[in-house]
């Protein structure tokens, strides 16, 4: 088989890229190691910046997001029992974010792919990438059903296969530099079919640790509490989770909190990670394959979207006769990525309780948060980053 672009991974990065290339008349195949049900079963954040919303419109998959997504004008910080609103719209000249679950978005992308008749190979086993230092790269895989081996010849490989994927791992060690920060805690998340406690997200900092009240719709809520990395999800009954969440909220929230059985409950570790560069000859990394952010600023999905925005434009330019876009792909993406990495790391540092922190540093961080919420400049910085920075290309 021969295609112009072989996309490895059918998460948001791979599927959005597939859609953008299809719109541009570029022929691509998507190879995914797991089943569609498995891909949809992973519960991830769902706060979209305006640039991501615009991109999904451009990709032709925005209809349900506009009908069912919840535009938000602000969020609340609850710091040691006191509320402070970050008025996103007021501080950024009217910008909003869109709350729409990654699961729903992935479903929309899968449906769009299926109705356009585009080829996705699910349960592609032993995917391997070859010859990306030449003009004729190849991707090999084994069909999960009949076990048959296949080889795809292509012009480019897009490595959209997440943090644990095969693409980044196939790059020679001396050609790539990794930057990493691992945090000494995780987020225990619970999804429930209960109305959200508030119309806006609440990020809470308390002595017991961080908590977040988020939502998927008017009838489905997503809550998180910071837990030590040693915690096991089996040790958290729903009741224990709700009790701990209550201890981290204020009386106003507790008066409105509706609890119910969990639909999903899991612990996610927090990590900051960037691999540089993001292009190796004819192989491009995009999304979680190239970088990870802690979920505190909700940037993961947005970065995946903006990487593939840049990549799709670069590939379109290439087929129109210019290599400038592909030559600048890595530097363009990394400039934006590092700003989102900085923001997610900063939000994480400000809002969590760190075991074993130097008491001076803890006091300095507490003072910084106090400064941010009480200063117009501080709130503006937070809002501007949260709604997403403009493109500078
Ligand atoms: N072969 C084929 N597919 C693979 C392989 C492989 N060797 N390894 C991983 N994959 C698939 C995974 O099964 C997954 O479906 O690649 C996909 C990668 O998807 P994501 O992990 O969702 O990454 P990405 O598309 O970059 O999306 C980033 O997801 O993790 C969140 O917060 C993050 O919202 C952000 C978004
Ligand atoms: C979520 O709804 O899962 C969510 C929202 C905002 C975040 C992180 C996660 O910052």
XYZ file of C-alpha atoms and ligand atoms in Angstrom:
439
model
C 0.000 0.000 0.000
C 1.134 3.531 -0.736
C -0.195 6.760 0.842
C 1.111 10.291 1.165
C 0.972 10.371 4.981
C 0.920 7.457 7.431
C -0.489 8.576 10.784
C 0.362 6.413 13.803
C -2.229 6.756 16.604
C -5.958 7.520 16.538
C -6.139 9.813 19.564
C -7.193 13.438 19.078
C -3.883 14.398 17.402
C -4.006 11.632 14.771
C -7.727 11.995 14.071
C -7.708 15.798 13.762
C -4.669 15.597 11.481
C -6.417 12.956 9.349
C -9.425 15.217 8.969
C -7.383 18.316 8.068
C -5.361 16.383 5.474
C -8.535 14.894 4.000
C -10.016 18.403 3.614
C -6.838 19.390 1.742
C -7.018 16.370 -0.562
C -3.966 14.670 0.974
C -4.292 10.946 1.264
C -3.550 9.409 4.696
C -4.066 6.204 6.633
C -4.384 6.010 10.425
C -2.951 3.021 12.331
C -4.163 2.509 15.893
C -2.945 -0.179 18.285
C -6.233 -0.495 20.180
C -9.965 -0.853 19.460
C -12.241 2.197 19.015
C -13.987 1.263 22.290
C -10.673 1.311 24.146
C -9.772 4.710 22.684
C -13.161 6.090 23.745
C -12.903 4.560 27.217
C -10.053 6.847 28.295
C -11.453 9.790 30.206
C -9.403 12.926 29.712
C -9.838 16.660 30.190
C -12.127 18.654 27.972
C -11.452 22.376 27.976
C -10.878 23.760 24.480
C -9.211 27.044 23.637
C -10.737 29.189 20.914
C -7.955 28.168 18.477
C -8.856 24.513 19.024
C -12.562 25.263 18.527
C -11.742 27.111 15.284
C -9.581 24.224 14.111
C -12.346 21.684 14.737
C -14.700 23.887 12.726
C -12.133 24.019 9.956
C -11.846 20.223 10.104
C -15.629 20.022 9.710
C -16.293 18.321 13.065
C -17.588 21.229 15.174
C -21.347 20.794 14.837
C -22.079 18.753 17.999
C -19.441 20.644 19.987
C -21.275 23.923 19.322
C -24.652 22.349 20.118
C -23.663 20.476 23.296
C -20.419 22.080 24.508
C -20.518 24.655 27.285
C -18.807 27.992 26.598
C -17.252 29.339 29.811
C -16.432 32.991 30.529
C -14.409 32.358 33.662
C -13.379 29.948 36.431
C -12.988 30.159 40.183
C -10.007 29.719 42.422
C -10.868 28.596 45.937
C -7.844 29.312 48.075
C -7.939 28.217 51.696
C -11.704 28.756 51.773
C -11.871 32.076 49.877
C -13.165 32.382 46.328
C -11.525 34.451 43.601
C -13.005 34.553 40.107
C -10.794 34.659 37.043
C -12.977 36.556 34.601
C -11.553 35.079 31.406
C -13.743 37.084 29.050
C -13.345 40.356 30.950
C -9.569 39.994 31.199
C -8.927 38.895 27.607
C -11.201 41.099 25.533
C -14.056 38.617 25.349
C -12.296 35.267 24.904
C -13.937 32.097 26.208
C -13.092 28.428 26.520
C -15.359 25.564 25.478
C -16.009 22.709 27.898
C -16.498 19.603 25.739
C -15.195 16.170 26.741
C -12.332 14.603 24.846
C -14.422 11.416 24.579
C -17.202 13.265 22.748
C -14.715 15.009 20.496
C -13.006 11.707 19.672
C -16.424 10.183 18.849
C -17.175 13.085 16.469
C -13.806 12.637 14.770
C -14.312 8.870 14.420
C -17.785 9.417 12.922
C -16.474 12.013 10.470
C -13.705 9.624 9.399
C -16.123 6.763 8.929
C -18.657 8.805 6.952
C -15.926 10.141 4.635
C -14.854 6.513 4.055
C -11.314 7.162 5.311
C -9.096 4.230 6.211
C -8.325 3.560 9.859
C -6.690 0.302 10.891
C -7.641 -0.459 14.492
C -5.797 -3.135 16.478
C -2.693 -2.647 14.332
C -0.072 -4.736 16.146
C 3.731 -4.350 16.223
C 3.692 -1.040 14.371
C 7.238 -0.089 13.351
C 8.578 2.932 11.451
C 11.482 2.714 8.973
C 13.657 4.762 6.605
C 12.371 8.130 7.793
C 15.813 9.541 7.041
C 15.033 8.919 3.335
C 12.308 10.222 0.997
C 10.531 6.842 1.076
C 9.695 6.036 4.686
C 7.784 2.860 5.515
C 5.493 1.721 8.269
C 4.995 -1.963 9.035
C 2.297 -3.549 11.160
C 0.495 -6.796 11.753
C -3.252 -6.998 11.411
C -4.823 -7.745 14.791
C -7.530 -9.955 13.225
C -5.769 -12.298 10.785
C -2.197 -11.650 11.973
C -1.059 -10.753 8.421
C 1.919 -8.416 8.042
C 1.603 -5.243 5.973
C 3.941 -2.542 4.761
C 2.905 1.008 3.890
C 5.134 3.174 1.739
C 4.609 6.903 2.281
C 6.083 10.390 1.927
C 5.751 11.229 5.626
C 5.041 9.580 8.958
C 3.081 11.502 11.604
C 3.857 10.112 15.065
C 0.608 10.836 16.930
C 0.946 7.758 19.123
C 1.019 9.313 22.574
C 3.628 9.295 25.314
C 4.243 5.524 25.211
C 4.159 5.241 21.426
C 6.650 3.676 19.052
C 7.545 6.767 16.980
C 9.542 8.789 19.515
C 11.115 5.538 20.730
C 12.367 4.826 17.176
C 14.461 7.982 16.968
C 18.208 7.439 17.638
C 18.958 8.477 21.222
C 21.638 10.973 20.182
C 19.179 12.839 17.916
C 16.674 13.725 20.633
C 16.772 15.597 23.947
C 14.178 15.018 26.668
C 13.190 17.531 29.360
C 11.156 16.216 32.261
C 9.625 17.069 35.623
C 7.756 14.407 37.565
C 5.475 15.545 40.401
C 5.209 13.681 43.703
C 1.418 13.187 43.509
C -1.416 12.202 41.205
C -5.029 13.182 40.555
C -7.776 10.800 41.583
C -10.672 11.545 39.227
C -14.325 10.576 39.496
C -16.963 10.908 36.776
C -20.624 10.837 37.779
C -24.033 11.511 36.263
C -24.814 14.323 38.680
C -25.299 18.031 37.940
C -22.080 20.049 38.368
C -21.659 21.807 41.690
C -21.243 25.176 39.949
C -21.698 26.772 36.535
C -17.922 27.279 36.287
C -14.879 25.152 37.098
C -13.506 25.486 40.639
C -9.779 24.953 41.225
C -9.259 24.562 44.985
C -6.049 24.822 46.992
C -6.253 23.558 50.564
C -3.943 22.216 53.238
C -5.274 18.733 52.444
C -4.242 19.187 48.802
C -5.672 20.350 45.500
C -9.192 19.622 44.233
C -10.970 20.428 40.978
C -14.686 20.576 40.224
C -15.213 20.192 36.503
C -17.991 18.978 34.241
C -18.845 17.341 30.959
C -22.429 18.651 30.622
C -25.285 20.003 32.751
C -25.877 16.460 34.007
C -22.372 14.968 34.139
C -19.617 16.060 36.518
C -15.916 15.368 36.778
C -14.140 15.876 40.106
C -10.517 15.401 41.112
C -8.559 15.315 44.365
C -4.778 15.369 44.691
C -3.500 12.084 46.184
C -0.030 10.701 46.992
C 1.478 8.547 44.230
C 1.279 5.553 46.555
C -2.549 5.628 46.589
C -4.449 2.826 44.863
C -7.805 3.501 43.264
C -9.194 0.280 44.848
C -8.807 1.954 48.246
C -11.143 4.761 47.262
C -14.821 3.915 47.600
C -17.148 6.524 46.115
C -18.117 7.588 49.639
C -14.501 8.081 50.628
C -13.932 10.197 47.512
C -16.967 12.433 48.164
C -15.958 12.846 51.841
C -12.461 13.941 50.853
C -13.758 16.302 48.159
C -16.145 17.930 50.667
C -13.243 18.597 53.024
C -11.512 20.572 50.244
C -14.533 22.702 49.228
C -16.242 25.680 50.877
C -19.703 25.673 52.538
C -21.236 27.253 49.410
C -20.028 24.379 47.210
C -20.825 21.736 49.803
C -24.387 23.084 50.048
C -24.837 22.441 46.321
C -22.753 19.307 45.806
C -24.831 16.428 44.451
C -23.101 13.088 44.893
C -23.866 9.828 43.133
C -22.294 6.573 41.973
C -19.113 6.876 39.912
C -19.127 5.942 36.226
C -15.353 6.009 36.143
C -12.648 6.472 38.737
C -8.907 6.491 38.106
C -5.598 7.928 39.280
C -3.368 9.817 36.835
C 0.215 10.733 37.714
C 1.329 14.284 36.867
C 4.255 14.895 34.554
C 5.809 17.659 32.481
C 7.797 16.378 29.482
C 9.124 17.792 26.211
C 11.135 16.034 23.501
C 13.179 18.177 21.132
C 13.170 18.412 18.179
C 9.818 17.216 16.824
C 10.988 16.413 13.298
C 13.439 13.716 12.231
C 13.714 13.715 8.453
C 10.321 12.519 7.237
C 9.002 11.644 10.723
C 7.071 14.269 12.714
C 5.979 13.918 16.326
C 2.739 15.612 17.424
C 0.670 15.742 20.621
C 1.474 13.546 23.621
C 4.115 11.695 21.549
C 6.248 14.830 21.853
C 5.153 16.404 25.126
C 3.110 15.938 28.275
C 1.678 18.597 30.558
C 0.145 18.123 33.990
C -3.628 18.565 33.614
C -3.809 21.669 35.835
C -4.099 24.168 32.971
C -6.047 21.797 30.655
C -3.493 22.269 27.877
C -2.895 18.662 26.705
C -5.640 18.456 24.109
C -5.097 22.043 22.987
C -1.410 21.438 22.323
C -2.220 18.281 20.372
C -4.633 20.349 18.256
C -2.198 23.193 17.615
C 0.669 20.801 16.727
C -1.433 19.146 14.033
C -2.676 22.533 12.843
C 0.956 23.490 12.190
C 1.768 20.059 10.720
C -1.212 20.019 8.349
C -0.299 23.475 7.040
C 3.334 22.408 6.587
C 2.318 19.304 4.631
C -0.119 21.281 2.472
C 2.710 23.714 1.706
C 5.013 20.811 0.876
C 2.610 19.402 -1.708
C 2.241 22.920 -3.134
C 6.012 22.966 -3.682
C 7.594 24.570 -0.571
C 9.577 22.876 2.200
C 9.579 25.957 4.445
C 6.680 24.714 6.596
C 8.179 21.318 7.297
C 11.559 22.905 8.005
C 10.003 25.217 10.600
C 7.533 22.714 12.060
C 9.542 21.788 15.138
C 10.642 25.301 16.133
C 7.158 26.743 15.573
C 5.497 24.100 17.698
C 8.085 24.166 20.469
C 7.777 27.913 20.963
C 4.102 27.504 21.761
C 4.574 24.230 23.652
C 7.114 25.679 26.057
C 4.736 28.490 26.965
C 2.006 25.983 27.738
C 4.512 23.807 29.625
C 5.508 26.813 31.706
C 1.894 27.694 32.416
C 0.848 24.146 33.397
C 3.909 23.750 35.627
C 3.227 27.145 37.244
C -0.475 26.405 37.876
C 0.560 23.024 39.324
C 3.158 24.595 41.617
C 0.765 27.294 42.835
C -2.241 25.089 43.543
C -0.883 21.817 44.948
C 0.471 20.838 48.326
C 4.031 19.593 47.936
C 5.298 17.039 50.432
C 8.791 17.902 51.706
C 8.973 21.381 50.168
C 11.430 23.840 51.575
C 9.201 25.971 53.867
C 10.654 29.163 52.395
C 9.649 28.094 48.883
C 6.173 27.108 50.055
C 5.679 30.556 51.635
C 6.971 32.221 48.441
C 4.530 30.194 46.306
C 1.648 31.054 48.662
C 2.614 34.731 48.349
C 2.732 34.446 44.562
C -0.781 33.008 44.445
C -1.975 35.746 46.783
C -0.366 38.297 44.453
C -1.879 36.725 41.323
C -5.470 36.767 42.576
C -5.278 40.270 44.025
C -3.505 41.952 41.135
C -5.108 42.819 37.816
C -1.807 42.079 36.084
C -1.620 38.689 37.833
C -5.185 37.707 36.940
C -4.670 38.896 33.371
C -1.564 36.695 33.015
C -3.488 33.697 34.268
C -6.499 34.396 32.031
C -4.438 35.078 28.905
C -2.618 31.766 29.233
C -5.732 29.795 30.174
C -7.728 30.898 27.106
C -4.657 30.171 24.944
C -1.920 32.380 23.594
C -2.197 33.724 20.049
C -0.194 32.160 17.223
C 3.023 33.976 16.495
C 3.975 32.445 13.154
N 0.915 1.842 17.347
C -0.285 2.392 17.039
N -0.965 3.205 17.878
C -0.404 3.482 19.046
C 0.857 2.966 19.424
C 1.515 2.120 18.511
N 2.712 1.561 18.813
N 1.158 3.415 20.656
C 0.133 4.189 21.040
N -0.825 4.245 20.079
C -2.087 4.954 20.110
C -2.770 4.911 21.455
O -3.524 3.721 21.634
C -3.662 6.153 21.400
O -4.944 5.860 20.901
O -1.874 6.327 19.871
C -2.936 7.082 20.442
C -2.386 8.306 21.129
O -3.454 9.082 21.633
P -3.343 10.024 22.915
O -2.545 9.344 23.966
O -4.715 10.470 23.236
O -2.441 11.246 22.416
P -2.788 12.490 21.465
O -3.617 12.099 20.304
O -1.495 13.176 21.275
O -3.736 13.393 22.340
C -3.320 14.222 23.340
O -4.711 13.183 24.930
O -3.495 12.379 26.755
C -4.387 13.304 26.315
O -4.097 15.169 27.697
C -3.784 14.626 26.471
O -5.661 15.686 25.772
C -4.373 15.326 25.354
C -4.486 14.386 24.268
C -11.497 17.952 33.281
O -12.660 18.328 33.128
O -11.202 16.747 33.237
C -10.441 18.964 33.519
C -10.759 20.301 33.418
C -9.792 21.260 33.662
C -8.516 20.869 33.984
C -8.185 19.536 34.060
C -9.143 18.565 33.836
O -7.582 21.825 34.241
